[in-house]
CSV table of C-alpha atoms and ligand atoms in Angstrom, one decimal:
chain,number,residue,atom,x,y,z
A,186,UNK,CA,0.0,0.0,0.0
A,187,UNK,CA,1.4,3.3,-1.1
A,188,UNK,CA,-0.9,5.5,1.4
A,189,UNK,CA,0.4,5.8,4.9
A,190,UNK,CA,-2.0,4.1,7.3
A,191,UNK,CA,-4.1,5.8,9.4
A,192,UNK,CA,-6.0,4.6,12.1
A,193,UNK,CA,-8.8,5.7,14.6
A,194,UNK,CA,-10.8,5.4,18.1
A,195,UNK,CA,-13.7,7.4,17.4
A,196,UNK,CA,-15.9,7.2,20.8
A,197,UNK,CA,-19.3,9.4,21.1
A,198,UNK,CA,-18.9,11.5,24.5
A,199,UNK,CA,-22.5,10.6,25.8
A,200,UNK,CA,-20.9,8.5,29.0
A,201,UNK,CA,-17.4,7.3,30.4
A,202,UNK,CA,-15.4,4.8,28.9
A,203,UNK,CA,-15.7,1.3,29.8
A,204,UNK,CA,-14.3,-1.8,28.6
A,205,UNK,CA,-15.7,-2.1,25.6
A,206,UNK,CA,-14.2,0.9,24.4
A,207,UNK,CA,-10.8,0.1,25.7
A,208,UNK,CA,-10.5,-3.1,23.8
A,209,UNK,CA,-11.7,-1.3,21.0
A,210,UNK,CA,-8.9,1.8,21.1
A,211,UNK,CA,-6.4,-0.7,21.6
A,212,UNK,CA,-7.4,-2.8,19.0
A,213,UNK,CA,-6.9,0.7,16.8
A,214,UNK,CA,-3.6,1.3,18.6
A,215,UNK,CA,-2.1,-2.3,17.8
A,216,UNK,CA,-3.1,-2.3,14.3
A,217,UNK,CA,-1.6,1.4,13.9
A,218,UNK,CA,1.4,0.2,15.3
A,219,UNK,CA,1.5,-3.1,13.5
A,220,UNK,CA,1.3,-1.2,10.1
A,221,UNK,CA,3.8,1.7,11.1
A,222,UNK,CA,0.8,4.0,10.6
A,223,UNK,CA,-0.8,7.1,12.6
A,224,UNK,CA,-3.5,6.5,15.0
A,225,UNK,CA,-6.0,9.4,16.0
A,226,UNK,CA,-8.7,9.9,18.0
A,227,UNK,CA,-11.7,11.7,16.6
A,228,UNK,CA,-15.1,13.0,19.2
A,229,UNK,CA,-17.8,12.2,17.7
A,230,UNK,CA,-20.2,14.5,19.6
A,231,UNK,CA,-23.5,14.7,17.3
A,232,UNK,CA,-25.7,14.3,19.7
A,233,UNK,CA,-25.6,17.0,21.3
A,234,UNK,CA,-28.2,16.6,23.9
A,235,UNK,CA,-26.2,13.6,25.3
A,236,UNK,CA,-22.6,15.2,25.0
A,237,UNK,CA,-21.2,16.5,28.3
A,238,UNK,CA,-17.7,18.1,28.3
A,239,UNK,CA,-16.4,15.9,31.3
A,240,UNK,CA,-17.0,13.0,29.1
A,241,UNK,CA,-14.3,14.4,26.5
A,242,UNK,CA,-12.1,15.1,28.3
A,243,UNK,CA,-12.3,11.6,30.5
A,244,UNK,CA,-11.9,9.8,27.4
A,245,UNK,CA,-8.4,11.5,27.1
A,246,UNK,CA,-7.9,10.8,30.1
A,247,UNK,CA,-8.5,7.1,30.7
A,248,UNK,CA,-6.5,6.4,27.3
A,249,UNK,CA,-4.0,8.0,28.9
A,250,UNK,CA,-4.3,5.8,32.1
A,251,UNK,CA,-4.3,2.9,29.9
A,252,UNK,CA,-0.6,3.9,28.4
A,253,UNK,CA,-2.1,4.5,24.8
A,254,UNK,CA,-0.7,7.1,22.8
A,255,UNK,CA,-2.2,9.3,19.3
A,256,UNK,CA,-2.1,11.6,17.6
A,257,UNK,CA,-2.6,15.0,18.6
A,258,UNK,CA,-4.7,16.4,16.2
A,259,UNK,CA,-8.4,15.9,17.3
A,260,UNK,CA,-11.2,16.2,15.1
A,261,UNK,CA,-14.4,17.3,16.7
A,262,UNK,CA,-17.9,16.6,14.9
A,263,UNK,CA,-19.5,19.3,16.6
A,264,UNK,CA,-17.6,21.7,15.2
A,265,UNK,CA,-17.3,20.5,11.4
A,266,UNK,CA,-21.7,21.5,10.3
A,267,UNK,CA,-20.4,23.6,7.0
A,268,UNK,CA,-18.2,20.5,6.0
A,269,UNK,CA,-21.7,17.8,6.8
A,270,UNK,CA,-23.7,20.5,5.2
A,271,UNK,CA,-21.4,20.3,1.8
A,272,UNK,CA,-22.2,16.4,1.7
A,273,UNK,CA,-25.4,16.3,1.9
A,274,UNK,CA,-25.9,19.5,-0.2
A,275,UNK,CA,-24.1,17.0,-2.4
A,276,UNK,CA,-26.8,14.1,-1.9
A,277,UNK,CA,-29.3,17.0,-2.2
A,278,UNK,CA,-28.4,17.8,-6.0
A,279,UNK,CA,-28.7,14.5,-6.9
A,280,UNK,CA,-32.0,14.3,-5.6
A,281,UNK,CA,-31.6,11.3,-3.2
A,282,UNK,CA,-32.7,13.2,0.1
A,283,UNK,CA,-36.2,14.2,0.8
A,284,UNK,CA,-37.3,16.0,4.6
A,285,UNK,CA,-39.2,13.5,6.9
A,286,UNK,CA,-40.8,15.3,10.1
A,287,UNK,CA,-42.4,12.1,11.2
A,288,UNK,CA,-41.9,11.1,14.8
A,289,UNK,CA,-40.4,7.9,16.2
A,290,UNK,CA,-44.2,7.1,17.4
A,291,UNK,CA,-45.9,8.2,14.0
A,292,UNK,CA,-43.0,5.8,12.5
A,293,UNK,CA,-44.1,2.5,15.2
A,294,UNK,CA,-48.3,3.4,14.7
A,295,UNK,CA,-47.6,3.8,10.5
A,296,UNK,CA,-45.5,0.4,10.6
A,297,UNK,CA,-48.1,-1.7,12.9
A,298,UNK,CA,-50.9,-0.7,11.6
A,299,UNK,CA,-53.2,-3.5,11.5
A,300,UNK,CA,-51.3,-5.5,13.5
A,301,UNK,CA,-48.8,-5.6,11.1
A,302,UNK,CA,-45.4,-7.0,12.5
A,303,UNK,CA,-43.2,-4.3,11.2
A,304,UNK,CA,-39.7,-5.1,9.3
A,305,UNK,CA,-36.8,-4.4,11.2
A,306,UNK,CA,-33.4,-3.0,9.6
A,307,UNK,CA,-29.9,-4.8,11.5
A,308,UNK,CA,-30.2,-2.8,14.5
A,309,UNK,CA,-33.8,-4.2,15.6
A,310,UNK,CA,-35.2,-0.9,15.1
A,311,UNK,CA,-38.2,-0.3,12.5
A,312,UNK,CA,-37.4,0.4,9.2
A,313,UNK,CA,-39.2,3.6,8.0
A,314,UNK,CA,-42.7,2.7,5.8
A,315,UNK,CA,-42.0,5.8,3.7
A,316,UNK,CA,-44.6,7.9,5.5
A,317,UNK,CA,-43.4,11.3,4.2
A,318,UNK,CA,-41.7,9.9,0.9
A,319,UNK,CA,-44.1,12.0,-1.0
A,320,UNK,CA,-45.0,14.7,0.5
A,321,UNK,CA,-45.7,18.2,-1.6
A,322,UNK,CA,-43.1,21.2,-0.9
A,323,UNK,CA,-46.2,23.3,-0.2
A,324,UNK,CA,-46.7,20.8,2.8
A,325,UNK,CA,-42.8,20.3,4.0
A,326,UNK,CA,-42.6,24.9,3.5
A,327,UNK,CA,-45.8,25.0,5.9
A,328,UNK,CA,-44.9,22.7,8.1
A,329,UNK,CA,-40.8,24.4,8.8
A,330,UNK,CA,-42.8,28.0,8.8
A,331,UNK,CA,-44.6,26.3,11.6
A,332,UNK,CA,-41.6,25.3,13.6
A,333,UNK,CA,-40.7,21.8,12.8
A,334,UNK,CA,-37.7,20.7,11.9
A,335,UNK,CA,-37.1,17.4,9.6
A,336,UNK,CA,-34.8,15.0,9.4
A,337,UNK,CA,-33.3,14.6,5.9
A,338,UNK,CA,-33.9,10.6,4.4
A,339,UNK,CA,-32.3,9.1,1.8
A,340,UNK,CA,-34.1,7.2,-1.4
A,341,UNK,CA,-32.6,4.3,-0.8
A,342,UNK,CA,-33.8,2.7,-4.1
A,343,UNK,CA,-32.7,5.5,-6.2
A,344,UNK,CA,-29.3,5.5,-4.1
A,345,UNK,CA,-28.5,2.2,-4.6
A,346,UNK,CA,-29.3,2.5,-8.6
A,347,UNK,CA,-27.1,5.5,-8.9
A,348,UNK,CA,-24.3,3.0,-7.4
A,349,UNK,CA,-24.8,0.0,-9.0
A,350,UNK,CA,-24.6,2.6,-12.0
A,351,UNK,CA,-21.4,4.1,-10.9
A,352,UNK,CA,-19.8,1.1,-10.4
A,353,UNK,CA,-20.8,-0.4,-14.0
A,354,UNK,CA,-23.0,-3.1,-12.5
A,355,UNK,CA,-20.9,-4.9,-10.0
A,356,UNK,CA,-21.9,-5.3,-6.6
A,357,UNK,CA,-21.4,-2.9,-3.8
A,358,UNK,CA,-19.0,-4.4,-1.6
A,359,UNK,CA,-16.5,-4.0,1.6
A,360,UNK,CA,-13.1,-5.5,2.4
A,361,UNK,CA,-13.2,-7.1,6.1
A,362,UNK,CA,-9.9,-7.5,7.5
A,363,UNK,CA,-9.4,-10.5,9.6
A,364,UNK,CA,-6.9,-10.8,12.5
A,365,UNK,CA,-5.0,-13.8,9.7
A,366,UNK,CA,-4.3,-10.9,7.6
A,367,UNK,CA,-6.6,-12.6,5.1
A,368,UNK,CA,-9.3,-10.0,3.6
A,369,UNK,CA,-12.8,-11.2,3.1
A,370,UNK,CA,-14.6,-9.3,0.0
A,371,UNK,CA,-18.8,-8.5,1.5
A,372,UNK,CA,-21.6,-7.9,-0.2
A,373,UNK,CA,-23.2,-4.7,1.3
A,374,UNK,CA,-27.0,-4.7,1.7
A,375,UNK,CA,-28.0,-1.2,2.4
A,376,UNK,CA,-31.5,-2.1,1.6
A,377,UNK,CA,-32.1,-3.4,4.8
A,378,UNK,CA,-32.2,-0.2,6.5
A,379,UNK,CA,-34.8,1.5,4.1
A,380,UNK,CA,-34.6,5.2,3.7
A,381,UNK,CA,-32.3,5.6,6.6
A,382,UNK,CA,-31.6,9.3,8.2
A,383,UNK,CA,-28.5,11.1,6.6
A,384,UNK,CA,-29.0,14.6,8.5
A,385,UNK,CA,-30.9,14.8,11.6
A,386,UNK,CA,-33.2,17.4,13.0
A,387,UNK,CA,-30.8,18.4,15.3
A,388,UNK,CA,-27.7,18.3,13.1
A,389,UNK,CA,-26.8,18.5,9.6
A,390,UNK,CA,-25.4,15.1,9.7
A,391,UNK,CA,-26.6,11.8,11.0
A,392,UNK,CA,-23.4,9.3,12.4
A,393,UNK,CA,-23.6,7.6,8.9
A,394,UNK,CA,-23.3,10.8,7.0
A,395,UNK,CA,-20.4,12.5,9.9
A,396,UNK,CA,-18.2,8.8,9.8
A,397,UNK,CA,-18.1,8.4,6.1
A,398,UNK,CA,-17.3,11.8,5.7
A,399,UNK,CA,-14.7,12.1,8.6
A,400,UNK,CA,-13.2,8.5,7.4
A,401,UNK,CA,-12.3,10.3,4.2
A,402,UNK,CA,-10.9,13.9,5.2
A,403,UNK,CA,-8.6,12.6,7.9
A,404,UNK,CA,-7.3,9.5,5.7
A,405,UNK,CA,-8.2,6.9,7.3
A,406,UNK,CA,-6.9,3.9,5.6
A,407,UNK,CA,-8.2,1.3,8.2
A,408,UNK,CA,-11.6,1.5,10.1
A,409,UNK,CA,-11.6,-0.3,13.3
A,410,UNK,CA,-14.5,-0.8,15.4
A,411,UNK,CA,-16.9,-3.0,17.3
A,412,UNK,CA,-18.8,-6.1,15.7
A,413,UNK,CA,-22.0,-4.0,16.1
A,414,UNK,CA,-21.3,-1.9,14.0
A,415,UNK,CA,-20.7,-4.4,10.8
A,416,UNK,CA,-24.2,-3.9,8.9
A,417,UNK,CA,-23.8,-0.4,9.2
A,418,UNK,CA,-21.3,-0.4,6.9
A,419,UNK,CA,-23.4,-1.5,4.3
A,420,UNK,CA,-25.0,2.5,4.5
A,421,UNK,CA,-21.2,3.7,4.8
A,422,UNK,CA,-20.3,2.3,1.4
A,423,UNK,CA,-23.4,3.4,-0.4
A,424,UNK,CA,-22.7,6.8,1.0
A,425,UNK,CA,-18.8,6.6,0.1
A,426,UNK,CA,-19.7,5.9,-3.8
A,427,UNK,CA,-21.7,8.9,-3.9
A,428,UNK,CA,-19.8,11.1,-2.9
A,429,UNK,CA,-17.2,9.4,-4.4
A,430,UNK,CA,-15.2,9.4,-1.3
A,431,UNK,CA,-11.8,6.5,-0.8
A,432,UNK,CA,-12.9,3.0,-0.1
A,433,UNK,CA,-11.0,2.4,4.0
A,434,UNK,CA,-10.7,-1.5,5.0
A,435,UNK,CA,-12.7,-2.0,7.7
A,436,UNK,CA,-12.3,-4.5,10.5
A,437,UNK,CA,-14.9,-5.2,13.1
A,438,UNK,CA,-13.7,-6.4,16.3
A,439,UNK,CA,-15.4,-8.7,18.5
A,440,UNK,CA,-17.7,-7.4,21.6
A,441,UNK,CA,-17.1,-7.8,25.2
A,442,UNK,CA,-20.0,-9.5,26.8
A,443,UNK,CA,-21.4,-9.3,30.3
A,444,UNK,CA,-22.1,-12.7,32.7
A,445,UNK,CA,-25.7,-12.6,30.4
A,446,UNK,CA,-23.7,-12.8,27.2
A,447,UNK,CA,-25.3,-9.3,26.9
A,448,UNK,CA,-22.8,-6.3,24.7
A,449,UNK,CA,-21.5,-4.1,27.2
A,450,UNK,CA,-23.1,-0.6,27.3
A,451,UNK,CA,-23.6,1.9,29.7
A,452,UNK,CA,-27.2,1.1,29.3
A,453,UNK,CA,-26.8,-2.3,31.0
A,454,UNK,CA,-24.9,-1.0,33.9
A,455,UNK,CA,-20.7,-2.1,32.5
A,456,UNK,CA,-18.8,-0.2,34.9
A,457,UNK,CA,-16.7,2.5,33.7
A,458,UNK,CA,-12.9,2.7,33.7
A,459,UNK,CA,-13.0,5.7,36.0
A,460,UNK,CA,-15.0,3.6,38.3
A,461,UNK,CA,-12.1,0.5,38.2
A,462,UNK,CA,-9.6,3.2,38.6
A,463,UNK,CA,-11.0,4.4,42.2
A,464,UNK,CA,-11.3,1.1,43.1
A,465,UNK,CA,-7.8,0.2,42.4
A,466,UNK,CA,-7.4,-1.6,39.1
A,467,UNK,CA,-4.7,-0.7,37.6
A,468,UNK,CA,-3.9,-0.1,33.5
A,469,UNK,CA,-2.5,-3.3,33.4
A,470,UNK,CA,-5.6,-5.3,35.1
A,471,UNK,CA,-7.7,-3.3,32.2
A,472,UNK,CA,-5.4,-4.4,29.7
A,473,UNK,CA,-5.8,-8.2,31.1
A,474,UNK,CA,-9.8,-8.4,31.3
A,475,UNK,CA,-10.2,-6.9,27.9
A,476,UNK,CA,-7.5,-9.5,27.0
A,477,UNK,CA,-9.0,-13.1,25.8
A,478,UNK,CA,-6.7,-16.0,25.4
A,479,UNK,CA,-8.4,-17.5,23.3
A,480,UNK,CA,-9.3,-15.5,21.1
A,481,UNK,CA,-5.6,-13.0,21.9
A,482,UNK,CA,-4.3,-14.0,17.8
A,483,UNK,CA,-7.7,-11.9,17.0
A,484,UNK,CA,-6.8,-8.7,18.0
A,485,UNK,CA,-3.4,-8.0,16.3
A,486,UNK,CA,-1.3,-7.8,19.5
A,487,UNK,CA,2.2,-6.8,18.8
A,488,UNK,CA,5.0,-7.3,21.6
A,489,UNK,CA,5.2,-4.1,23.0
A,490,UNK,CA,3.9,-0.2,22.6
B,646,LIG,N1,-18.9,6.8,17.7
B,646,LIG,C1,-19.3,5.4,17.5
B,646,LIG,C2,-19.4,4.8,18.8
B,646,LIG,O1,-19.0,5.3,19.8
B,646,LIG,C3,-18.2,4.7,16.7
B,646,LIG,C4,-18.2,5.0,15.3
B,646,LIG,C5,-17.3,4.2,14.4
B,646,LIG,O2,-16.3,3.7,14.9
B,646,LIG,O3,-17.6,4.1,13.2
B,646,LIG,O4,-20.0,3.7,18.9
């Protein structure tokens, strides 16, 4: 690979570390190191409601507990809208976006209707029955003079033709990286998450829109990140051929579980790093519980820092 390799822990600041999110920075971190490349840590800080500044700067701090080093550049997404707002401007001339003001309860009622068991995309969550697909500008005008605020959708079927088109009929795929070295070619399925959200009400980007976009501008070569977020990429490579954005490998990394073989969150209670801090863990105790010997070979460990 001509390109120098670029790497990247990109956690959102709604909640301390735990973890899950150390296994996945070091996971980053080894397969910077492994491929003599850069490794940076970008905020992603969209959600603005849920972003609390002692949550930035913890996470510099715990990776600093855990002995990791990066890059010191930071990116944060908070503070990038006009570069967002070029993207999907982008999307916008090619007509693939359309405003969507519905509701995540209008969304549930439309879908079950009937007693209709509602598709799902990857996630679990509902995938959008197109309730505002076609709605007249005269509608979407009075509806902002009004107040409201929509969300920006994308056509998925006219998306994916536009790709297929662009790239002369073969499939949309991603490269998977796994710990062997060997690199598995996947089909992407963006279909499965319908018309998803590419800016949100609250922000001219949704996390698809702000990762692919980020991916590209700071170079990175090599996406690393949790198992859970796999089928997302299937959205990410749509949205990288139209905007005709680099093509990063990706390699998802497996999850940490809790005693209920549930992911860890902070949702279901995983204790933070700050938490094992004041209760005396030390970095290295970290290190060892994110560490699994079976499955060590997985995560590209390399002999020293
Ligand atoms: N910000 C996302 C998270 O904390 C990760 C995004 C990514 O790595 O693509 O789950």
């Amino acid at each position: 690979m001509s390109e120098l390799p670029v790497l990247r822990f990109a956690p959102s600041p709604n909640g301390y570390l735990h973890l899950g999110h150390a296994l996945s920075a070091r996971v980053g971190r080894q397969l910077a190191q492994k491929l003599r490349g850069k490794f940076l840590v970008r905020i992603e800080d969209i959600d603005q409601g849920r972003t609390r500044e002692a949550f930035v700067s913890a996470i510099f701090e715990d990776l600093e507990w855990l002995g990791l080093t990066w890059d010191p550049r930071i990116l944060r997404q908070s503070q990038e809208t006009p570069i967002y707002q070029r993207a999907a401007a982008h999307l916008h001339k090619l007509n693939l976006l359309y405003p969507c003001f519905a509701t995540r309860s209008e969304i549930a009622i439309t879908a079950t209707a009937g007693g209709r068991d509602p598709q799902r995309d990857p996630d679990g969550a509902i995938v959008y029955p197109g309730l505002h697909r076609g709605m007249q500008q005269q509608e979407v005008e009075r509806r902002i003079t009004a107040g409201e605020q929509p969300a920006m959708r994308i056509r998925m079927d006219a998306a994916m033709e536009l790709a297929t088109k662009r790239l002369g009929g073969r499939p949309l795929t991603f490269r998977e990286l796994h710990p062997n070295g060997e690199i598995e070619t996947i089909e992407a399925q963006p279909h499965r998450w319908g018309d998803a959200i590419i800016q949100r009400k609250d922000f001219p980007a949704s996390y698809h829109l702000a990762v692919v976009v980020d991916d590209a501008r700071q170079g990175i070569t090599h996406v690393t990140r949790g198992q859970d977020l796999f089928a997302a990429t299937d959205i990410h490579r749509l949205l990288q051929v139209l905007l005709d954005l680099p093509e990063p490998i990706y390699h998802h990394h497996r999850l940490l579980v809790d005693a209920n073989g549930n992911k860890l969150s902070k949702s279901s209670g995983a204790r933070s790093l700050r938490d094992l801090r004041n209760t005396g863990w030390t970095p290295a105790q970290v290190l060892e519980a994110i560490n699994d010997t079976h499955q060590n070979s997985r995560d590209f460990p390399v002999s020293s820092r």
